CSV table of C-alpha atoms in Angstrom, one decimal:
chain,number,residue,atom,x,y,z
R,1,MET,CA,11.3,14.0,18.2
R,2,LEU,CA,9.6,13.8,14.9
R,3,SER,CA,8.6,17.0,13.1
R,4,ASN,CA,5.3,17.7,11.3
R,5,LYS,CA,6.8,16.6,7.9
R,6,ALA,CA,8.4,13.4,9.4
R,7,ILE,CA,5.1,12.4,11.1
R,8,LYS,CA,3.2,12.8,7.8
R,9,GLU,CA,5.9,10.6,6.0
R,10,GLU,CA,5.6,7.9,8.7
R,11,ILE,CA,1.8,8.0,8.4
R,12,LYS,CA,2.1,7.3,4.7
R,13,ARG,CA,4.6,4.5,5.5
R,14,ASN,CA,2.0,3.1,8.0
R,15,SER,CA,4.6,3.0,10.9
R,16,ILE,CA,2.3,5.6,12.6
R,17,SER,CA,-1.4,5.3,12.5
R,18,VAL,CA,-3.9,7.5,14.3
R,19,ASP,CA,-7.6,7.8,13.3
R,20,ASN,CA,-8.0,11.0,11.3
R,21,ALA,CA,-4.3,11.7,11.8
R,22,LEU,CA,-3.6,13.8,8.7
R,23,ASN,CA,-6.3,16.3,9.7
R,24,ASN,CA,-4.8,16.6,13.2
R,25,VAL,CA,-1.0,16.8,12.7
R,26,LEU,CA,0.4,19.8,14.5
R,27,GLU,CA,3.9,21.2,14.5
R,28,ASN,CA,5.5,18.1,16.0
R,29,SER,CA,2.6,16.0,17.3
R,30,ILE,CA,-0.8,14.6,16.5
R,31,LYS,CA,-3.9,16.0,18.4
R,32,VAL,CA,-6.1,13.4,20.1
R,33,THR,CA,-9.6,13.8,21.5
R,34,LEU,CA,-11.7,12.5,24.4
R,35,GLY,CA,-13.9,9.5,24.0
R,36,ASP,CA,-17.5,9.4,25.0
R,37,THR,CA,-17.4,7.7,28.4
R,38,VAL,CA,-15.4,7.7,31.6
R,39,LYS,CA,-15.1,5.1,34.4
R,40,VAL,CA,-14.7,5.6,38.1
R,41,TYR,CA,-13.7,2.9,40.6
R,42,ASP,CA,-16.8,1.6,42.5
R,43,ALA,CA,-15.2,0.4,45.7
R,44,PRO,CA,-14.5,1.8,49.2
R,45,TYR,CA,-10.8,1.2,48.6
R,46,LEU,CA,-8.4,0.0,45.8
R,47,ASN,CA,-6.5,-3.3,46.2
R,48,THR,CA,-3.5,-3.7,43.8
R,49,THR,CA,-3.8,-7.5,44.0
R,50,GLU,CA,-7.4,-7.7,43.0
R,51,LYS,CA,-9.5,-6.4,40.1
R,52,THR,CA,-11.5,-3.4,41.3
R,53,PRO,CA,-15.0,-2.9,40.0
R,54,THR,CA,-15.7,0.2,38.0
R,55,LYS,CA,-18.8,2.2,37.0
R,56,GLU,CA,-19.1,3.6,33.5
R,57,ILE,CA,-20.5,7.1,33.0
R,58,PRO,CA,-21.4,8.3,29.6
R,59,ILE,CA,-20.3,11.9,28.7
R,60,PRO,CA,-23.4,13.7,27.5
R,61,GLU,CA,-23.1,16.0,24.5
R,62,ASP,CA,-23.7,19.0,26.8
R,63,GLY,CA,-20.8,17.9,29.0
R,64,LEU,CA,-20.0,16.1,32.2
R,65,ILE,CA,-18.7,17.9,35.3
R,66,LEU,CA,-15.6,16.2,36.7
R,67,LYS,CA,-15.1,16.7,40.4
R,68,PRO,CA,-11.8,17.4,42.2
R,69,ASN,CA,-10.2,14.5,44.2
R,70,GLU,CA,-11.8,11.9,41.9
R,71,LEU,CA,-9.9,9.7,39.4
R,72,TYR,CA,-11.6,9.4,36.0
R,73,ILE,CA,-10.5,6.7,33.6
R,74,ALA,CA,-11.1,7.7,30.1
R,75,ARG,CA,-9.7,7.1,26.6
R,76,THR,CA,-8.7,8.8,23.5
R,77,GLU,CA,-11.4,8.6,20.8
R,78,GLU,CA,-8.6,7.7,18.3
R,79,TYR,CA,-7.2,4.2,17.9
R,80,THR,CA,-3.4,4.3,17.4
R,81,LYS,CA,-0.7,2.1,16.1
R,82,THR,CA,3.0,2.8,16.4
R,83,TYR,CA,5.9,0.8,14.9
R,84,GLY,CA,9.6,1.9,15.1
R,85,PHE,CA,8.9,4.8,17.4
R,86,VAL,CA,8.2,5.6,21.0
R,87,PRO,CA,5.0,7.5,21.3
R,88,MET,CA,4.4,10.0,24.2
R,89,LEU,CA,1.1,11.3,25.3
R,90,ALA,CA,1.0,14.8,26.8
R,91,GLY,CA,-2.0,16.9,28.0
R,92,ARG,CA,-2.9,20.2,26.4
R,93,GLU,CA,-1.4,23.2,28.1
R,94,GLU,CA,-4.7,24.9,28.0
R,95,LEU,CA,-6.3,22.1,30.1
R,96,ALA,CA,-3.3,22.1,32.5
R,97,THR,CA,-3.8,25.8,33.2
R,98,LEU,CA,-7.4,24.9,34.3
R,99,GLY,CA,-6.0,22.4,36.7
R,100,MET,CA,-6.6,19.2,34.7
R,101,GLU,CA,-4.2,16.4,34.2
R,102,ILE,CA,-5.0,13.7,31.6
R,103,HIS,CA,-2.5,11.2,32.9
R,104,ILE,CA,-0.9,10.8,36.2
R,105,THR,CA,2.0,8.8,34.9
R,106,ALA,CA,2.8,6.4,32.1
R,107,GLY,CA,2.9,9.1,29.3
R,108,PHE,CA,5.2,7.0,27.2
R,109,GLY,CA,3.9,4.2,25.0
R,110,ASP,CA,5.7,1.2,23.5
R,111,ASN,CA,6.9,0.2,20.1
R,112,GLY,CA,4.2,-2.0,18.6
R,113,PHE,CA,1.3,-0.7,20.8
R,114,GLU,CA,-2.1,-0.7,19.2
R,115,GLY,CA,-5.2,0.6,20.8
R,116,THR,CA,-6.8,3.7,22.4
R,117,TRP,CA,-4.8,5.6,25.0
R,118,THR,CA,-6.0,5.3,28.6
R,119,LEU,CA,-6.4,8.7,30.3
R,120,GLU,CA,-6.2,9.0,34.1
R,121,ILE,CA,-7.9,12.4,34.5
R,122,VAL,CA,-7.8,14.4,37.8
R,123,CYS,CA,-8.9,18.0,38.2
R,124,ALA,CA,-8.0,20.7,40.7
R,125,ASN,CA,-11.4,22.4,40.1
R,126,PRO,CA,-14.8,21.2,38.9
R,127,THR,CA,-14.3,21.0,35.2
R,128,ILE,CA,-16.8,20.3,32.4
R,129,VAL,CA,-15.6,17.9,29.6
R,130,PHE,CA,-17.2,17.0,26.3
R,131,PRO,CA,-17.0,14.0,24.1
R,132,GLY,CA,-14.7,14.6,21.2
R,133,MET,CA,-13.0,17.7,22.8
R,134,ASP,CA,-9.3,18.1,22.2
R,135,ILE,CA,-7.6,16.4,25.1
R,136,GLY,CA,-3.9,15.8,24.3
R,137,GLU,CA,-1.2,15.3,21.8
R,138,ILE,CA,1.0,12.4,20.9
R,139,TYR,CA,4.7,13.0,20.2
R,140,TYR,CA,7.0,10.5,18.5
R,141,PHE,CA,10.6,9.7,19.3
R,142,PRO,CA,13.0,7.6,17.3
R,143,LEU,CA,13.4,4.1,18.7
R,144,ILE,CA,17.0,3.1,19.4
R,145,GLY,CA,17.7,-0.6,19.6
R,146,ASP,CA,15.8,-3.6,18.5
R,147,PRO,CA,12.6,-2.6,16.6
R,148,GLU,CA,11.6,-6.3,16.5
R,149,ILE,CA,10.6,-6.2,20.2
R,150,GLU,CA,7.0,-5.1,20.1
R,151,TYR,CA,4.5,-4.6,22.8
R,152,ARG,CA,2.0,-7.4,23.2
R,153,GLY,CA,1.1,-6.9,26.9
R,154,LYS,CA,-2.2,-6.7,28.8
R,155,TYR,CA,-3.3,-3.4,27.3
R,156,PHE,CA,-2.7,-4.4,23.6
R,157,ARG,CA,-5.6,-3.5,21.4
R,158,GLN,CA,-7.7,-2.0,24.2
R,159,ILE,CA,-10.7,0.0,23.1
R,160,GLU,CA,-12.7,1.1,26.1
R,161,PRO,CA,-11.5,3.2,29.1
R,162,THR,CA,-9.3,0.6,30.8
R,163,ALA,CA,-9.0,0.3,34.5
R,164,SER,CA,-5.8,-1.0,36.1
R,165,ARG,CA,-4.9,-4.6,35.2
R,166,LEU,CA,-2.1,-4.7,37.8
R,167,SER,CA,-3.9,-7.6,39.6
R,168,GLN,CA,-3.1,-9.9,36.6
R,169,GLU,CA,0.6,-9.5,37.5
R,170,TYR,CA,0.0,-10.7,41.1
R,171,LYS,CA,-2.1,-13.7,39.8
R,172,LYS,CA,0.9,-14.7,37.6
R,173,LYS,CA,3.3,-14.5,40.5
R,174,VAL,CA,1.0,-16.7,42.7
R,175,MET,CA,0.6,-19.3,39.9
R,176,VAL,CA,4.4,-19.4,39.4
R,177,LYS,CA,4.9,-19.9,43.2
R,178,LYS,CA,2.3,-22.7,43.3
R,179,GLU,CA,3.9,-24.5,40.3
R,180,ALA,CA,7.3,-24.4,42.0
R,181,CYS,CA,6.0,-26.3,45.0
């Protein structure tokens, strides 16, 4: 894992880029904040093979109360780029002790990822969140292997809170099967 000094060196080399990073480098991570909107799924059930509609909810300056047993899709305010390292997003311990998780899974990023980080927020208790509040930290691990293999997948350069794009994988499988016939 990179230390404070190593992260600052990589920022200067442009292999790590996070908006306002130099002001937010901690002991061995970079602090990230919550964007100004969340999305919730707007359907009676979720289907992994089809795109599910979402509803966007702005987070007012005086806060938004997140309810238990609800999934909120949010994003980091910061746009990030990582080359030559494996980034890992972790929630703040202080939020965890309130019963808030900022990602259910997929805490690791990819070499070459550019974009805001999607947050899958769930709360054990009703919890008020605010735009721009400290929400997590990004840690960086050395990449072992081929640094030329860079992420260019379906979440590359995302900006808004991004709902699941899993249905795109199913559409590709159906297209391949049809072409084979």
